[in-house]
GROMACS .gro file of C-alpha atoms in nm:
model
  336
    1UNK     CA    1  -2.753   0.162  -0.953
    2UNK     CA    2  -3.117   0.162  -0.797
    3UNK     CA    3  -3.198   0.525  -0.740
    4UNK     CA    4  -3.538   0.438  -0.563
    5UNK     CA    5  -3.352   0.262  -0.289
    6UNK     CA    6  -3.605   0.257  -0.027
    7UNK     CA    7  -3.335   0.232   0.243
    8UNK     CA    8  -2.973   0.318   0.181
    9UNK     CA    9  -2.817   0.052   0.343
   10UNK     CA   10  -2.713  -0.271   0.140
   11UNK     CA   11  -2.596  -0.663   0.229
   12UNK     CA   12  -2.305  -0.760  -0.009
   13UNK     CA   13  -2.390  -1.062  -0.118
   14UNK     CA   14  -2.053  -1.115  -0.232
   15UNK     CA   15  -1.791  -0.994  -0.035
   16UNK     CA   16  -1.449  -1.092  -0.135
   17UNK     CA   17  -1.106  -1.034   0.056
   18UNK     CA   18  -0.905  -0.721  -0.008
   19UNK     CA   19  -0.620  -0.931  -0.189
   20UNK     CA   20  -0.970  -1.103  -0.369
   21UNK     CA   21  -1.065  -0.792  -0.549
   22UNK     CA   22  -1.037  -0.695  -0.922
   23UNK     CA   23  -0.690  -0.517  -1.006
   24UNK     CA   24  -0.711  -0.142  -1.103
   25UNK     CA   25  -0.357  -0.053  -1.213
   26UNK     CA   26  -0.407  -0.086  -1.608
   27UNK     CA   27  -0.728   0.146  -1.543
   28UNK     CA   28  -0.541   0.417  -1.333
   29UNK     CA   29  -0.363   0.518  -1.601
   30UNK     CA   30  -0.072   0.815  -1.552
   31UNK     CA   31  -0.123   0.953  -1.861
   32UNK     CA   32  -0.515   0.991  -1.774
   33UNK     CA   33  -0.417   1.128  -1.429
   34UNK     CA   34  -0.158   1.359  -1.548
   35UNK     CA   35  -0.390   1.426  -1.799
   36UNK     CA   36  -0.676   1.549  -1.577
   37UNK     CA   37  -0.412   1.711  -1.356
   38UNK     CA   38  -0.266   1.942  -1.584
   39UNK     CA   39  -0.584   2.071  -1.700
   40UNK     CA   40  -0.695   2.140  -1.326
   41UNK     CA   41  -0.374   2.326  -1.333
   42UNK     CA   42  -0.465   2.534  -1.634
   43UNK     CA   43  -0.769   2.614  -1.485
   44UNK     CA   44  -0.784   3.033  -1.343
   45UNK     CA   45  -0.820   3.028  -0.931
   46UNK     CA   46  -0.803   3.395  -0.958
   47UNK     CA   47  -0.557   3.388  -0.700
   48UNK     CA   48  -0.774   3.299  -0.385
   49UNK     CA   49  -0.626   3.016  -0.128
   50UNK     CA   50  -0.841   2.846   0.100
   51UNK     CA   51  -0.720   2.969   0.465
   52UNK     CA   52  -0.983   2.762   0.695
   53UNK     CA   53  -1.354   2.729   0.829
   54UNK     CA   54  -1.595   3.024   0.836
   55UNK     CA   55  -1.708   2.871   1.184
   56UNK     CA   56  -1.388   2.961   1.278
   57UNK     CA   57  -1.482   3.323   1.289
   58UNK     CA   58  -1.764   3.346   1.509
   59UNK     CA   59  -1.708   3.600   1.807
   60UNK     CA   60  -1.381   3.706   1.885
   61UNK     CA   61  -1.247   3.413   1.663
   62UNK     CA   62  -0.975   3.461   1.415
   63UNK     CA   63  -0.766   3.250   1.135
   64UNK     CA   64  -0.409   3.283   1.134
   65UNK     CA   65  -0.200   3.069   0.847
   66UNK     CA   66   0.094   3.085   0.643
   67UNK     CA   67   0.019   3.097   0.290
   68UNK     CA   68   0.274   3.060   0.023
   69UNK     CA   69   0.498   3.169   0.237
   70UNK     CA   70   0.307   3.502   0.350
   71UNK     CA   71   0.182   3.542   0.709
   72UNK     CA   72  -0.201   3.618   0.676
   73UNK     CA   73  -0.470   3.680   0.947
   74UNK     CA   74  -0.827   3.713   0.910
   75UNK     CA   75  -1.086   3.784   1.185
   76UNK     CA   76  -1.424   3.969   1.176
   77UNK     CA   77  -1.387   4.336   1.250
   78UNK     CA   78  -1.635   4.583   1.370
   79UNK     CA   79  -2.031   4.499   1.231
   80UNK     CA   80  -1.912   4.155   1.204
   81UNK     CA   81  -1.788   4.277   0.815
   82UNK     CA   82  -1.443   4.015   0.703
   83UNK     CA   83  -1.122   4.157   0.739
   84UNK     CA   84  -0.777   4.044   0.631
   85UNK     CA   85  -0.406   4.093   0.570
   86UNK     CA   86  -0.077   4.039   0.668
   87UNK     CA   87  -0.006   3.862   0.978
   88UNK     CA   88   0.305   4.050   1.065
   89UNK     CA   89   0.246   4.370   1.320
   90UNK     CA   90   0.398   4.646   1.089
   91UNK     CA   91   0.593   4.803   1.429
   92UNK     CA   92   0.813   4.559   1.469
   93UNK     CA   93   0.682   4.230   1.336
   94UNK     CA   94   0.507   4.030   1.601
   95UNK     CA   95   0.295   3.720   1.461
   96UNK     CA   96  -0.035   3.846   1.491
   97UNK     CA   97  -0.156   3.525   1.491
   98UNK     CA   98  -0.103   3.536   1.867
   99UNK     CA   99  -0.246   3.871   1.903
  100UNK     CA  100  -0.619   3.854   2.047
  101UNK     CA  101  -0.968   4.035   1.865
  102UNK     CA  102  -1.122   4.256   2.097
  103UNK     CA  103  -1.494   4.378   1.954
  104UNK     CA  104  -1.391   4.335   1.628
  105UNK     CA  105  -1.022   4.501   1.671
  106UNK     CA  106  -0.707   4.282   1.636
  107UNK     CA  107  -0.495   4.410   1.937
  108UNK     CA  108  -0.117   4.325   1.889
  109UNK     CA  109  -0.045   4.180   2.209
  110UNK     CA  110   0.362   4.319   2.207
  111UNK     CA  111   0.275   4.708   2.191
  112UNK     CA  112  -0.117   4.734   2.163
  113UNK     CA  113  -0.120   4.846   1.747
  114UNK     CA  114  -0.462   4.796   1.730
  115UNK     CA  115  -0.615   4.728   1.386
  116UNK     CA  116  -1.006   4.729   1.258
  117UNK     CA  117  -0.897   4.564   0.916
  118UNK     CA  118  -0.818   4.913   0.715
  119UNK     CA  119  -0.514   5.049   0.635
  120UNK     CA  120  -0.308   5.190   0.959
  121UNK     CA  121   0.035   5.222   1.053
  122UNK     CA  122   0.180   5.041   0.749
  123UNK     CA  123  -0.044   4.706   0.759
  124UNK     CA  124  -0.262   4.728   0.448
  125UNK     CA  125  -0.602   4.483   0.422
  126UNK     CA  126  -0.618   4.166   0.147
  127UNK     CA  127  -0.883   4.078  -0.035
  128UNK     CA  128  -1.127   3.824   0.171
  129UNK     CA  129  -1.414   3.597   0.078
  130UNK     CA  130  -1.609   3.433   0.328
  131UNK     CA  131  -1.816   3.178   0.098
  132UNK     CA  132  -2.046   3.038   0.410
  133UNK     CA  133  -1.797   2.721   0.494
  134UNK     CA  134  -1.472   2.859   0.424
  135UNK     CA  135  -1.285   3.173   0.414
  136UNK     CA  136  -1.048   3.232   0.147
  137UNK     CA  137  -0.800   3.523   0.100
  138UNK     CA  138  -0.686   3.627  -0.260
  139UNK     CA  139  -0.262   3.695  -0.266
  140UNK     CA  140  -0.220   3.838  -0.618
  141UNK     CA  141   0.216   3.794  -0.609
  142UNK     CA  142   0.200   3.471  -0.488
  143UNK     CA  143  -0.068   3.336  -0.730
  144UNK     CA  144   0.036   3.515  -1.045
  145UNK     CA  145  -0.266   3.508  -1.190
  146UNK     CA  146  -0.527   3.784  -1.332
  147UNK     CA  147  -0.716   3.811  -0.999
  148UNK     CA  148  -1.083   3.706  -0.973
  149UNK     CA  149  -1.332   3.916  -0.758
  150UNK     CA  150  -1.418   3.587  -0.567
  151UNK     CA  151  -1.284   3.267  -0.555
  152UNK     CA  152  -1.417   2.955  -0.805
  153UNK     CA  153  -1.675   2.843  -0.508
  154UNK     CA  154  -1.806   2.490  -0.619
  155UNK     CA  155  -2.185   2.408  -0.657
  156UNK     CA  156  -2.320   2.306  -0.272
  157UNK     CA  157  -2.643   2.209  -0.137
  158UNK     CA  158  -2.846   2.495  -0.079
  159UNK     CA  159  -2.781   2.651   0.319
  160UNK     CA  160  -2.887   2.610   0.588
  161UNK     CA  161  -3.069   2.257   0.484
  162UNK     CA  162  -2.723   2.126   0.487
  163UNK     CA  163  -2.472   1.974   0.732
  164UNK     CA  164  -2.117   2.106   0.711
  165UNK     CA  165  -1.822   2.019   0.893
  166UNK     CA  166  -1.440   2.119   0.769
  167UNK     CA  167  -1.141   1.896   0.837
  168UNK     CA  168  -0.771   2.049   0.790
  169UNK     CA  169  -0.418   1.837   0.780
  170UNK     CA  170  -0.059   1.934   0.660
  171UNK     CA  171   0.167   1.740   0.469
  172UNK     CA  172   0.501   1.762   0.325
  173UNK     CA  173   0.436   1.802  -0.053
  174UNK     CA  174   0.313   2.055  -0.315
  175UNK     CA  175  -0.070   2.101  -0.343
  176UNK     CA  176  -0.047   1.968  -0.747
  177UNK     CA  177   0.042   1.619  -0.497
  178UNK     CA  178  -0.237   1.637  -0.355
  179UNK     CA  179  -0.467   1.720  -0.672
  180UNK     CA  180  -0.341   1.385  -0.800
  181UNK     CA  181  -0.433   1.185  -0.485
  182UNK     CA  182  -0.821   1.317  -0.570
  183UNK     CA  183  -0.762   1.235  -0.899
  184UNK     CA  184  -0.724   0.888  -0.892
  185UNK     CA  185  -0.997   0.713  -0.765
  186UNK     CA  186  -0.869   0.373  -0.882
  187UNK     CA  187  -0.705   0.330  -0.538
  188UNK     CA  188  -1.036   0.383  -0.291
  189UNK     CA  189  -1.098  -0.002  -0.241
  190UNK     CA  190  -0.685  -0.099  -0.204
  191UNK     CA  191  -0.553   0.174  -0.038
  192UNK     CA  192  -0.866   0.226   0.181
  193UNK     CA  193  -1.062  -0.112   0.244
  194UNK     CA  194  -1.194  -0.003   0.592
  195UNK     CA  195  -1.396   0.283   0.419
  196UNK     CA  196  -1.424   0.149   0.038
  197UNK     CA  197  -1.540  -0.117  -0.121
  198UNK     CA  198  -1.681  -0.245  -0.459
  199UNK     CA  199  -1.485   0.040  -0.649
  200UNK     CA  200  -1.557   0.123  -0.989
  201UNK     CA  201  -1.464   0.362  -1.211
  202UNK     CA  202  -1.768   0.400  -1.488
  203UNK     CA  203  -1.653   0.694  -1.678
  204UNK     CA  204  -1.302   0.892  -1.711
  205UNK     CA  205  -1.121   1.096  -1.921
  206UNK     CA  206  -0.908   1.000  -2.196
  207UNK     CA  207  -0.584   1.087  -2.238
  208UNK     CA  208  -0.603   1.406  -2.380
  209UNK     CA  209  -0.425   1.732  -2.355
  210UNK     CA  210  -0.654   2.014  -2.476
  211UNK     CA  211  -0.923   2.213  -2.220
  212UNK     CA  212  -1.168   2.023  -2.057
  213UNK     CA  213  -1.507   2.148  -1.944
  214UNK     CA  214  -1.723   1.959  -1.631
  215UNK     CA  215  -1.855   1.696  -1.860
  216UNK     CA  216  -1.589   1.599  -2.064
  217UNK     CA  217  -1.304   1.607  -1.728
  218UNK     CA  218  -1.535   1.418  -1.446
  219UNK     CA  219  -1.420   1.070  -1.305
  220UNK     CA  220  -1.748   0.907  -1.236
  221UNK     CA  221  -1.733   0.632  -0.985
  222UNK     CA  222  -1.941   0.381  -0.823
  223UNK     CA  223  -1.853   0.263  -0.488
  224UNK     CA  224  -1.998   0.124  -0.134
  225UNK     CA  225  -1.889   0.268   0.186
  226UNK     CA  226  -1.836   0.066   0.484
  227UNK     CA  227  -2.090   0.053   0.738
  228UNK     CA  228  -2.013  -0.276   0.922
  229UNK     CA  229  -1.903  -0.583   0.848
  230UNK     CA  230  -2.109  -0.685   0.450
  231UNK     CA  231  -2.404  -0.344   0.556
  232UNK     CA  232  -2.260  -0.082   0.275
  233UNK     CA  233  -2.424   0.255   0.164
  234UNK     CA  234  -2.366   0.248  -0.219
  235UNK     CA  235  -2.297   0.553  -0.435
  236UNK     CA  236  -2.240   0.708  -0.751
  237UNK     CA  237  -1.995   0.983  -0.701
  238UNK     CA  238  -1.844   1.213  -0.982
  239UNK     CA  239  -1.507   1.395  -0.877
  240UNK     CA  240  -1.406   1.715  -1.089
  241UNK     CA  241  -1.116   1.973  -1.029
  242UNK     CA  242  -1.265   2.352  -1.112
  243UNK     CA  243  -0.918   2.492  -0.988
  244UNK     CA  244  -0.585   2.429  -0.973
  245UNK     CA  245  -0.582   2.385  -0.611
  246UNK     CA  246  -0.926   2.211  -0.558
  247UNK     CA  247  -1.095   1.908  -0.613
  248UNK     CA  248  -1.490   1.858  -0.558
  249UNK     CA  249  -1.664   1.507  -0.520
  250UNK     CA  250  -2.065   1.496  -0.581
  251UNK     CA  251  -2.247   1.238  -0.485
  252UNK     CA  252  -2.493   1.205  -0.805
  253UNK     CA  253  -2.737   0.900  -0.692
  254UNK     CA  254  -2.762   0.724  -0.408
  255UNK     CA  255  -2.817   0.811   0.031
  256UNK     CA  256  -2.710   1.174   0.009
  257UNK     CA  257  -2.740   1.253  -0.295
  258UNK     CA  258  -2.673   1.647  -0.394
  259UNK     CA  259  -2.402   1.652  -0.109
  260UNK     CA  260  -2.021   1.745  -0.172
  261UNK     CA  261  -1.693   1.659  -0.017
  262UNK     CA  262  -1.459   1.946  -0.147
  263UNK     CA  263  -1.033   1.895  -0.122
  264UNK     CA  264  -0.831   2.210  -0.114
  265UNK     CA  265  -0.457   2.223  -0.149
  266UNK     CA  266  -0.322   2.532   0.038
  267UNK     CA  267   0.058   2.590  -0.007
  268UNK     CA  268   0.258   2.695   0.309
  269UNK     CA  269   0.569   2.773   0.265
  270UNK     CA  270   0.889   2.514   0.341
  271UNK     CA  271   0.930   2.364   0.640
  272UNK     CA  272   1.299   2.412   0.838
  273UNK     CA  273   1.483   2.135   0.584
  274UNK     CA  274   1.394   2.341   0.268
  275UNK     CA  275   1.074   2.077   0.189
  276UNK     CA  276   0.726   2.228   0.077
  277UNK     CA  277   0.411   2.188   0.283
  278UNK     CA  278   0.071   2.197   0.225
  279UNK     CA  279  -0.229   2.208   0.415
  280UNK     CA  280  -0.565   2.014   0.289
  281UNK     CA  281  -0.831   2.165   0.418
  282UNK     CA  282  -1.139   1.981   0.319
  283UNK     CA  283  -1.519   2.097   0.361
  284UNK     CA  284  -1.775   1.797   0.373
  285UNK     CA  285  -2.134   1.921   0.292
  286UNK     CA  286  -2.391   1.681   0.360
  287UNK     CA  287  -2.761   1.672   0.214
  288UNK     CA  288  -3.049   1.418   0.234
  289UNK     CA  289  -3.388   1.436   0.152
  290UNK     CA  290  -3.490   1.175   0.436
  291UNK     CA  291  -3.718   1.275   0.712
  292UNK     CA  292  -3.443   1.193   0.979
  293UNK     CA  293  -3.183   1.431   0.824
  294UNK     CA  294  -3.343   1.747   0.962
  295UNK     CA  295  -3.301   1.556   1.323
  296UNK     CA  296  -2.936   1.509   1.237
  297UNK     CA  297  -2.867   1.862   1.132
  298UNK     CA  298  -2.991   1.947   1.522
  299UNK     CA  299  -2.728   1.760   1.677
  300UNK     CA  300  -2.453   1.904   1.394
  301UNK     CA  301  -2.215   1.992   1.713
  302UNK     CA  302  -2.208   1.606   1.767
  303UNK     CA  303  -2.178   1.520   1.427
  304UNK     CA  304  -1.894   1.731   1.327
  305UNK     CA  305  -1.633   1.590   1.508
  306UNK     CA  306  -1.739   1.249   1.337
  307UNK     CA  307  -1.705   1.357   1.000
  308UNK     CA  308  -1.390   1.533   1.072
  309UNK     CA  309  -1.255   1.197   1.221
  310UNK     CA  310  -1.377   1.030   0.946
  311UNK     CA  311  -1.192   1.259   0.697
  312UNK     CA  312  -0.864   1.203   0.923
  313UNK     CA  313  -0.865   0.864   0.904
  314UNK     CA  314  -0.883   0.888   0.509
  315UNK     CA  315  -0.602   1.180   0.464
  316UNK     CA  316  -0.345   0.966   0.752
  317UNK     CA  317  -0.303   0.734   0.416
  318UNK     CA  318  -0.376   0.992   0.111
  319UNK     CA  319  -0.130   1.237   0.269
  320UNK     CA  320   0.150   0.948   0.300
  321UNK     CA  321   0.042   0.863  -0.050
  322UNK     CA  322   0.069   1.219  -0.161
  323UNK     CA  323   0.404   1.308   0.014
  324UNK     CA  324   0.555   1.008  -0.110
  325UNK     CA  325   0.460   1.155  -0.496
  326UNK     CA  326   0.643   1.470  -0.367
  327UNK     CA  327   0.940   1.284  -0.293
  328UNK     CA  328   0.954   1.078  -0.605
  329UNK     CA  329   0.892   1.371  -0.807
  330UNK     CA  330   1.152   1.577  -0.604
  331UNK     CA  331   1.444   1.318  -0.690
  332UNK     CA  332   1.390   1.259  -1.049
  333UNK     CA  333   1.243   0.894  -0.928
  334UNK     CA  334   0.813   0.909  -1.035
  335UNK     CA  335   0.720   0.677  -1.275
  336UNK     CA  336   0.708   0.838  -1.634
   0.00000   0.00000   0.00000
């Protein structure tokens, strides 16, 4: 790949049709994805789960989710310091995820409990991380882990010379479903041609079954995204699980180079028919060293909703693709 690309858009030269393209199966291996997914698993998260976007917080703005099956709330309380727990009212259990913040005070809007985020009346605070683009809260019984002090935040672009825009969807699977969507990059150009093209994966694991560190467990790819019709930005990207429940992709060389796209599989709780869902919540941190980048950081209220369609167009087909590994794997059915 040309890392001095003076501009970083491209012409394919040439373009084939979708059904035209080289065949990935015999590279996307399942023993080299359930290889790479089973050490993600291994991997310590500490117990933190990824609840939503720190933008989400600003003012009187709080995040309510279900998480594992547990009812959490976060919100900022008084100084602006994070505050979290259980999203229950301890009187008599209304969601305080309807409840509104008043200067920092969650007010429960059935009998006026009011909370500041310590310990009152029975409702006891969680621990809370606020890593600058997401907020995470740590649930020690429900991740049965040795808890970290903060969550396994992956390496970003430095702040605030980045863009950063967060993009959340729920599915009906388990978030290890999701973890295998990320890891298996094989099916960017087939399963997404509108976005993809000229896929290939340069380096992967091999099918092994020991502890992996960063270099030894990356999926290194090189592919073009989709500008219009044969204009493509190429890419090298390397994709890398640090947690069980989280996926990162760095873009290594190329137009925005240094910038991330992070997946994170939270776990719900079951839906009304007994199934499991999950939300993906995934951060997209953008960085370029071109001149015109610091214009586009000063329209990032534009931009956002851009990147978050973007992201939504992707997860409409990894999501189906990632539910339909749930229910497979639910019925005895998945291949191997």
């Amino acid at each position: 790949m040309n890392r001095r690309r003076r501009l970083p858009l491209s012409l394919r030269r040439r373009a084939v049709p979708w059904e035209g393209q080289r065949p990935t199966w015999r590279e996307a291996r399942p023993g080299v994805i359930a290889g790479a997914l089973k050490r993600a698993r291994a991997r310590p998260s500490g117990n933190w789960f990824v609840v939503g976007a720190s933008r989400a917080l600003r003012g009187d703005g709080k995040l309510a989710r279900t998480v594992a099956g547990q009812e959490v709330v976060v919100w900022r309380g008084p100084g602006g310091r994070l505050v979290g727990g259980p999203g229950a009212c301890p009187h008599l259990g209304a969601p305080l995820a309807d409840s509104p913040v008043r200067c920092g005070t969650l007010v429960c809007h059935w009998h006026g409990l009011a909370l500041d985020g310590g310990p009152y009346a029975g409702w006891a605070p969680l621990p809370v991380h606020d890593d600058g683009v997401l907020v995470w809260v740590r649930l020690d019984e429900a991740g049965g882990e040795e808890p970290l002090d903060t969550p396994v935040v992956p390496r970003r672009p430095a702040q605030p010379g980045a863009l950063d825009a967060v993009y959340t969807a729920v599915g009906v699977c388990e978030p290890e479903d999701v973890v295998a969507n990320r890891l298996d990059p094989w099916h960017g150009a087939w399963f997404h041609p509108y976005s993809f093209v000229d896929l290939t994966v340069v380096d992967a694991p091999g099918d092994r079954a020991g502890a992996a560190d960063d270099g030894l467990d990356a999926l290194t790819v090189d592919v073009s995204f989709k500008v219009a019709g044969r204009l493509v930005v190429p890419v090298r990207a390397v994709f890398f699980a640090p947690e069980p429940r989280t996926v990162v992709m760095h873009i290594t060389e190329g137009e925005g180079a240094g910038s991330v796209v992070e997946t994170h599989a939270t776990p719900l709780g079951a839906d009304g028919a007994g199934r499991p869902r999950t939300a993906v919540i995934e951060a997209v941190v953008a960085a370029s060293h071109r001149p015109g980048f610091a214009a586009a950081r000063r329209i990032a209220p534009l931009l956002r909703p851009l990147l978050r369609a973007t992201a939504g167009r992707l997860w409409r087909d990894d999501l189906a693709y990632a539910e339909r590994r749930w229910q497979l794997r639910s019925t005895g059915r998945f291949p191997g």
